[in-house]
Amino acid sequence: MPDDFIAQLKEAASRTIERLRERLALIRTDRSSPSLVENVFVEYGGSRLVVKQLASIATPDSRNILITPWDRSSIEAIAKALEGADLGVMPVVAGTDIRITLPPLSEERRKLLAREVGERVEEARIVLRRARDESSSVLRDAFKQKTISEDLFFKHKQELDRIVQNAQKEMDASGEQKQKEILGTS
């Protein structure tokens, strides 16, 4: 029974780390990246799709993103979605492509983005702590109901703590790397 909750905590930790990485990828750095625009939702053809389902996305250099829709009729819908996505940039329709030029980040904006990274890492830590508390509670209940021994209780408790510590180290490393990218100290 407790092994199930260890597996559940491992899965929760893995999901939390993956979700954090996805959220950090959406935070703009000084370099262009397809991840900045690929998951922007577009209303097109009566459906709600993401840009990467409608177009190819390329980064010809460190300041530009080039979006080439596979269906030319979707170009206006994609441009409109990108304008409303609060990316801090204006898409420019150029023939069959959409070009986004990223302006350099100001020092103030870099600090704000670095702070946002810290907030997202902290949110992920909270999610992980909740998952740990849930697993610990089940483990404690099993011990109180005498379904596991004291030795097994402490062994599983240590395993839960080890999983959480490793996940937190991974989350912190991802956050620090992103902050270095933003602040230009990578």
mmCIF file of N, CA and C in Angstrom, residues 2 119 142:
data_model
loop_
_atom_site.group_PDB
_atom_site.id
_atom_site.type_symbol
_atom_site.label_atom_id
_atom_site.label_comp_id
_atom_site.label_asym_id
_atom_site.label_seq_id
_atom_site.Cartn_x
_atom_site.Cartn_y
_atom_site.Cartn_z
ATOM 1 N N PRO A 2 1.823 1.436 0.931
ATOM 2 C CA PRO A 2 2.636 2.651 0.892
ATOM 3 C C PRO A 2 3.452 2.775 -0.393
ATOM 4 N N GLU A 119 9.033 33.112 -8.843
ATOM 5 C CA GLU A 119 7.660 32.869 -8.408
ATOM 6 C C GLU A 119 7.134 31.549 -8.957
ATOM 7 N N ALA A 142 -1.563 4.655 7.677
ATOM 8 C CA ALA A 142 -1.254 3.221 7.597
ATOM 9 C C ALA A 142 -0.485 2.779 8.839
#
